[in-house]
Amino acid sequence: MLVGPETWDDAGVYRLSPRLALVQTVDFLTPVVNDPQDYGRIAAANALSDVYAMGGTPISALSIVCFPEGGDLEILRLMLRGGAETLRRAGVALLGGHSVRDREIKFGFAVTGEVHPKRVITNAGAKRGDLLVLTKPLGIGILATALKRRLLPKATLAAATRQMTTLNAAAAKAMQAERATAATDISGFGLLGHALNIARASKKTIRIWSRSVPLLPGVLEFAASGVTPAGLHANAAYLASETRYDDAVPQPLRAALADPQTSGGLLIAVPPSRVKPLLARLTRARIRASVVGEVLARGAAPIEVAA
Ligand code: CO
Ligand code: CO
Ligand code: CO
């Protein structure tokens, strides 16, 4: 076992031979959008993301479906179709799956990928002086809450859906090429929660430059008017003892930094000399990436949020 449960990593890694390791993960979620086919696409992109976050290439997947007895089977068909379509786009074979009856719909995948045992990118490798690159803007949890309350403009929903169905494949390829030292994908614990996993596993302090963090449209406005998911408050409470905020960081921005993401981007640690080439690769892949922070020697708190 190369990567197991104890480093708070995105997926497990098991070495089969000196040149081949398996990357394995499972992820499933309740609907985040109303369109069943988009939901299926998002569930697949989200599950694949944990393999990409380890620097791996996904190969095969098994679906996991929870669906209500007597539910509309057309919805189920569209969910499965969306998922299969995204797997195909990623070059991943759907081998089978399992379904159970459940009151609430849930959908996702167990994914198997491969990686060279020496090219595994975990949470534990961040070095002092590394810079942090984020490959998707934040705010999905806040916007999903706005959607549930029927406050979300159509164009913003379209942008959020596009972002969630975007694979982290190209970002993973770029970070492998530029020898990233550590990486994770941003999901339920929000940017700060996942940065904390890197800080702990790497025994460093991570400083986030709050004003450099890209946000989806409307996120700060919704956060300022209290349109926030329960998970955000759980994250913020958990982070409180581990985080030092500059007094000048406004509350809505703090909320966005703790906002749980679905199918979020990669947070990549790279030496400063690799940042420019990494950003160039990401731009060529049409990924809107930003430098959002830095890795410091372990200080008083594992996370610092600068204004
Ligand atoms: Co993850
Ligand atoms: Co996951
Ligand atoms: Co079965």
Coordinates of C-alpha atoms and ligand atoms in Angstrom, one line a residue:
M1 CA 0.0 0.0 0.0
L2 CA 1.5 3.3 -1.1
V3 CA -1.3 5.6 0.0
G4 CA -3.8 4.5 2.6
P5 CA -6.4 6.1 4.8
E6 CA -4.1 8.0 7.2
T7 CA -2.9 10.9 5.0
W8 CA -6.4 12.4 4.3
D9 CA -5.7 11.8 0.6
D10 CA -8.2 11.7 -2.3
A11 CA -7.7 8.1 -3.2
G12 CA -5.8 5.0 -2.1
V13 CA -2.8 3.8 -4.1
Y14 CA -1.6 0.1 -4.2
R15 CA 1.6 -1.0 -6.0
L16 CA 1.2 -3.9 -8.3
S17 CA 4.7 -3.9 -9.7
P18 CA 7.7 -1.5 -9.7
R19 CA 6.1 0.3 -12.7
L20 CA 2.4 0.1 -12.0
A21 CA 0.2 1.1 -9.1
L22 CA -3.6 1.1 -8.8
V23 CA -5.5 4.3 -7.8
Q24 CA -8.9 3.5 -6.2
T25 CA -11.7 5.7 -5.0
V26 CA -15.4 5.8 -4.6
D27 CA -17.7 8.9 -4.5
F28 CA -21.5 9.3 -4.8
L29 CA -23.8 12.3 -4.1
T30 CA -27.4 13.5 -4.0
P31 CA -28.6 15.6 -6.9
V32 CA -27.0 19.1 -7.1
V33 CA -28.9 20.2 -10.2
N34 CA -32.4 19.5 -11.5
D35 CA -31.4 18.2 -14.9
P36 CA -30.9 14.4 -14.5
Q37 CA -28.4 14.1 -17.3
D38 CA -26.3 16.9 -16.0
Y39 CA -26.5 15.3 -12.6
G40 CA -25.1 12.1 -14.1
R41 CA -22.3 14.0 -15.9
I42 CA -21.4 15.8 -12.6
A43 CA -21.5 12.5 -10.6
A44 CA -19.0 11.0 -13.0
A45 CA -16.6 14.0 -13.3
N46 CA -16.7 14.3 -9.5
A47 CA -15.8 10.6 -8.9
L48 CA -13.0 10.6 -11.6
S49 CA -11.5 13.7 -10.0
D50 CA -10.0 11.9 -7.0
V51 CA -7.9 9.8 -9.4
Y52 CA -6.7 12.9 -11.3
A53 CA -5.9 14.5 -7.9
M54 CA -3.4 11.7 -7.3
G55 CA -1.7 12.3 -10.6
G56 CA -3.4 9.1 -11.9
T57 CA -5.2 8.1 -15.1
P58 CA -8.6 6.6 -14.6
I59 CA -9.3 3.3 -16.4
S60 CA -12.5 1.7 -15.3
A61 CA -15.6 2.5 -13.2
L62 CA -18.5 0.8 -11.5
S63 CA -21.7 2.7 -10.9
I64 CA -23.5 3.1 -7.6
V65 CA -27.2 4.0 -7.8
C66 CA -29.8 4.7 -5.1
F67 CA -33.3 5.2 -6.6
P68 CA -36.8 5.3 -5.1
E69 CA -39.2 2.4 -5.7
G70 CA -41.8 3.6 -8.2
G71 CA -39.7 6.6 -9.2
D72 CA -39.7 7.9 -12.8
L73 CA -37.4 5.5 -14.7
E74 CA -36.8 8.1 -17.4
I75 CA -34.9 10.1 -14.8
L76 CA -32.8 7.1 -14.0
R77 CA -32.1 6.5 -17.6
L78 CA -30.9 10.1 -18.1
M79 CA -28.7 10.0 -15.0
L80 CA -27.0 6.8 -16.2
R81 CA -26.7 8.2 -19.7
G82 CA -25.0 11.4 -18.5
G83 CA -22.6 9.4 -16.3
A84 CA -21.7 7.0 -19.1
E85 CA -21.2 9.9 -21.5
T86 CA -18.7 11.6 -19.2
L87 CA -16.8 8.3 -18.6
R88 CA -16.6 7.8 -22.3
R89 CA -15.2 11.3 -22.7
A90 CA -12.5 10.5 -20.1
G91 CA -11.7 7.2 -21.8
V92 CA -12.9 5.2 -18.9
A93 CA -14.7 1.8 -19.3
L94 CA -17.9 1.3 -17.4
L95 CA -17.7 -2.3 -16.2
G96 CA -20.9 -2.6 -14.3
G97 CA -22.5 -1.4 -11.1
H98 CA -24.9 -1.9 -8.3
S99 CA -28.3 -0.3 -7.4
V100 CA -30.5 -0.2 -4.3
R101 CA -33.9 1.1 -3.6
D102 CA -33.7 4.3 -1.5
R103 CA -36.0 7.2 -0.7
E104 CA -33.5 9.7 -1.8
I105 CA -31.6 9.6 -5.2
K106 CA -27.9 9.1 -5.0
F107 CA -25.4 8.4 -7.8
G108 CA -21.7 8.0 -8.2
F109 CA -18.9 5.6 -9.1
A110 CA -16.1 3.5 -7.8
V111 CA -13.2 4.3 -10.0
T112 CA -9.9 2.5 -10.7
G113 CA -7.0 4.2 -12.3
E114 CA -3.3 3.7 -12.8
V115 CA -0.1 5.7 -12.0
H116 CA 3.6 5.0 -11.9
P117 CA 4.5 4.3 -8.3
K118 CA 7.1 7.1 -8.4
R119 CA 4.7 9.7 -9.9
V120 CA 2.0 9.5 -7.2
I121 CA 1.1 13.1 -6.1
T122 CA -0.2 13.0 -2.5
N123 CA -1.1 15.6 0.1
A124 CA 2.2 15.0 1.9
G125 CA 4.8 16.4 -0.5
A126 CA 4.4 20.2 -0.3
K127 CA 7.7 22.0 0.2
R128 CA 8.3 25.3 1.9
G129 CA 8.3 28.0 -0.8
D130 CA 6.0 26.2 -3.1
L131 CA 3.2 28.2 -4.7
L132 CA -0.4 27.0 -4.9
V133 CA -2.4 26.9 -8.1
L134 CA -6.2 26.5 -8.1
T135 CA -7.9 25.3 -11.4
K136 CA -11.6 26.1 -10.9
P137 CA -13.3 29.1 -9.2
L138 CA -15.2 28.5 -5.9
G139 CA -18.8 28.9 -4.9
I140 CA -20.6 25.8 -6.1
G141 CA -22.2 25.0 -2.6
I142 CA -23.5 28.6 -2.3
L143 CA -24.9 28.6 -5.8
A144 CA -26.5 25.2 -5.3
T145 CA -28.2 26.6 -2.2
A146 CA -29.4 29.6 -4.3
L147 CA -30.8 27.1 -6.8
K148 CA -32.8 25.3 -4.2
R149 CA -34.2 28.6 -3.0
R150 CA -35.0 29.5 -6.7
L151 CA -32.7 32.5 -6.6
L152 CA -30.2 31.4 -9.2
P153 CA -30.1 33.2 -12.6
K154 CA -30.2 30.7 -15.5
A155 CA -26.8 31.9 -16.9
T156 CA -25.1 31.3 -13.5
L157 CA -26.6 27.8 -13.3
A158 CA -25.3 27.1 -16.8
A159 CA -21.8 28.3 -15.8
A160 CA -21.8 26.3 -12.6
T161 CA -23.0 23.2 -14.5
R162 CA -20.3 23.6 -17.1
Q163 CA -17.7 23.9 -14.4
M164 CA -18.9 20.8 -12.5
T165 CA -18.9 18.7 -15.7
T166 CA -15.4 19.8 -16.6
L167 CA -12.9 17.0 -16.1
N168 CA -9.8 17.6 -14.1
A169 CA -7.9 15.4 -16.6
A170 CA -6.1 18.2 -18.4
A171 CA -5.1 19.9 -15.1
A172 CA -3.8 16.5 -13.9
K173 CA -1.7 16.1 -17.0
A174 CA -0.3 19.6 -16.7
M175 CA 0.7 19.1 -13.0
Q176 CA 2.4 15.8 -13.8
A177 CA 4.4 17.5 -16.6
E178 CA 5.5 20.3 -14.2
R179 CA 6.3 17.9 -11.3
A180 CA 3.8 19.1 -8.8
T181 CA 4.9 18.3 -5.2
A182 CA 1.4 17.9 -3.8
A183 CA -2.2 18.1 -4.9
T184 CA -5.8 17.6 -3.9
D185 CA -9.1 18.3 -5.5
I186 CA -11.5 20.7 -3.8
S187 CA -14.7 19.0 -2.7
G188 CA -16.8 18.8 0.5
F189 CA -14.4 20.5 2.9
G190 CA -14.0 23.6 0.8
L191 CA -10.7 25.2 -0.2
L192 CA -9.5 25.8 3.3
G193 CA -10.5 22.3 4.5
H194 CA -8.6 20.6 1.7
A195 CA -5.7 23.0 2.1
L196 CA -5.6 21.9 5.7
N197 CA -5.2 18.3 4.6
I198 CA -2.1 19.3 2.6
A199 CA -0.8 21.4 5.5
R200 CA -1.2 18.5 8.0
A201 CA 0.1 15.8 5.7
S202 CA 3.1 17.9 4.6
K203 CA 3.7 19.4 8.1
K204 CA 3.6 22.9 6.8
T205 CA 1.6 26.1 7.1
I206 CA -0.5 27.1 4.0
R207 CA -1.2 30.8 3.5
I208 CA -4.1 31.5 1.2
W209 CA -4.1 34.9 -0.5
S210 CA -7.9 35.5 -0.2
R211 CA -8.2 38.2 -2.8
S212 CA -6.5 36.1 -5.4
V213 CA -9.0 33.2 -5.1
P214 CA -11.4 33.1 -8.1
L215 CA -15.1 33.0 -7.4
L216 CA -18.1 32.1 -9.5
P217 CA -20.5 35.0 -10.3
G218 CA -22.9 36.1 -7.5
V219 CA -21.1 34.0 -4.8
L220 CA -20.2 36.9 -2.5
E221 CA -23.6 38.5 -2.8
F222 CA -25.4 35.3 -2.0
A223 CA -23.0 34.6 1.0
A224 CA -23.6 38.2 2.3
S225 CA -27.3 37.6 2.3
G226 CA -27.1 34.3 4.1
V227 CA -27.6 32.0 1.2
T228 CA -25.2 29.4 2.4
P229 CA -25.3 25.5 2.7
A230 CA -25.3 23.7 6.1
G231 CA -22.0 22.1 5.1
L232 CA -20.3 25.5 4.9
H233 CA -21.1 26.2 8.5
A234 CA -19.9 22.8 9.6
N235 CA -16.6 23.4 7.6
A236 CA -16.2 26.9 9.2
A237 CA -16.7 25.5 12.7
Y238 CA -14.2 22.8 12.1
L239 CA -11.6 25.2 10.6
A240 CA -11.9 27.8 13.3
S241 CA -9.2 26.4 15.6
E242 CA -6.8 25.7 12.7
T243 CA -7.0 29.0 10.8
R244 CA -5.7 32.5 11.4
Y245 CA -7.6 35.1 9.4
D246 CA -6.3 38.5 8.7
D247 CA -8.8 40.9 10.3
A248 CA -9.4 42.6 6.9
V249 CA -10.8 39.4 5.2
P250 CA -14.5 40.1 4.9
Q251 CA -17.1 37.6 6.2
P252 CA -18.6 36.7 2.8
L253 CA -15.2 35.9 1.4
R254 CA -14.4 33.7 4.5
A255 CA -17.7 31.9 3.7
A256 CA -16.6 31.3 0.1
L257 CA -13.3 29.8 1.2
A258 CA -15.1 27.2 3.4
D259 CA -17.9 26.5 0.8
P260 CA -18.2 22.8 0.0
Q261 CA -17.6 22.2 -3.7
T262 CA -18.9 19.4 -5.9
S263 CA -16.5 18.4 -8.7
G264 CA -14.2 21.3 -7.7
G265 CA -10.8 22.1 -9.2
L266 CA -7.3 20.8 -8.3
L267 CA -5.2 22.7 -5.7
I268 CA -1.6 22.1 -6.9
A269 CA 1.6 22.8 -5.0
V270 CA 4.6 23.5 -7.3
P271 CA 8.0 25.1 -6.9
P272 CA 8.0 28.8 -7.9
S273 CA 10.1 28.1 -11.0
R274 CA 7.4 25.8 -12.3
V275 CA 4.4 28.2 -11.8
K276 CA 4.8 30.0 -15.1
P277 CA 5.0 26.9 -17.3
L278 CA 2.2 25.3 -15.3
L279 CA -0.1 28.3 -15.9
A280 CA 0.9 28.3 -19.6
R281 CA -0.1 24.6 -19.9
L282 CA -3.4 25.2 -18.1
T283 CA -4.2 28.2 -20.3
R284 CA -3.5 26.1 -23.5
A285 CA -6.0 23.5 -22.1
R286 CA -8.5 26.4 -21.6
I287 CA -8.4 26.1 -17.8
R288 CA -8.8 29.4 -15.9
A289 CA -6.2 28.8 -13.2
S290 CA -4.9 31.2 -10.5
V291 CA -2.1 31.3 -8.0
V292 CA -3.9 31.5 -4.7
G293 CA -1.3 31.0 -2.0
E294 CA 2.0 29.7 -0.7
V295 CA 3.5 27.0 1.4
L296 CA 5.4 28.1 4.5
A297 CA 7.3 26.4 7.3
R298 CA 4.9 25.2 10.0
G299 CA 3.8 28.3 12.0
A300 CA 1.4 28.9 14.8
A301 CA -1.6 27.7 12.7
P302 CA -1.6 25.3 9.8
I303 CA -3.8 27.7 7.7
E304 CA -3.4 31.4 7.4
V305 CA -5.7 33.6 5.3
A306 CA -4.2 36.8 4.2
A307 CA -6.2 39.8 3.0
Ligands
CO1 CO -10.9 14.5 -3.4
CO2 CO -13.8 12.0 -2.9
CO3 CO -24.4 -6.3 -7.2

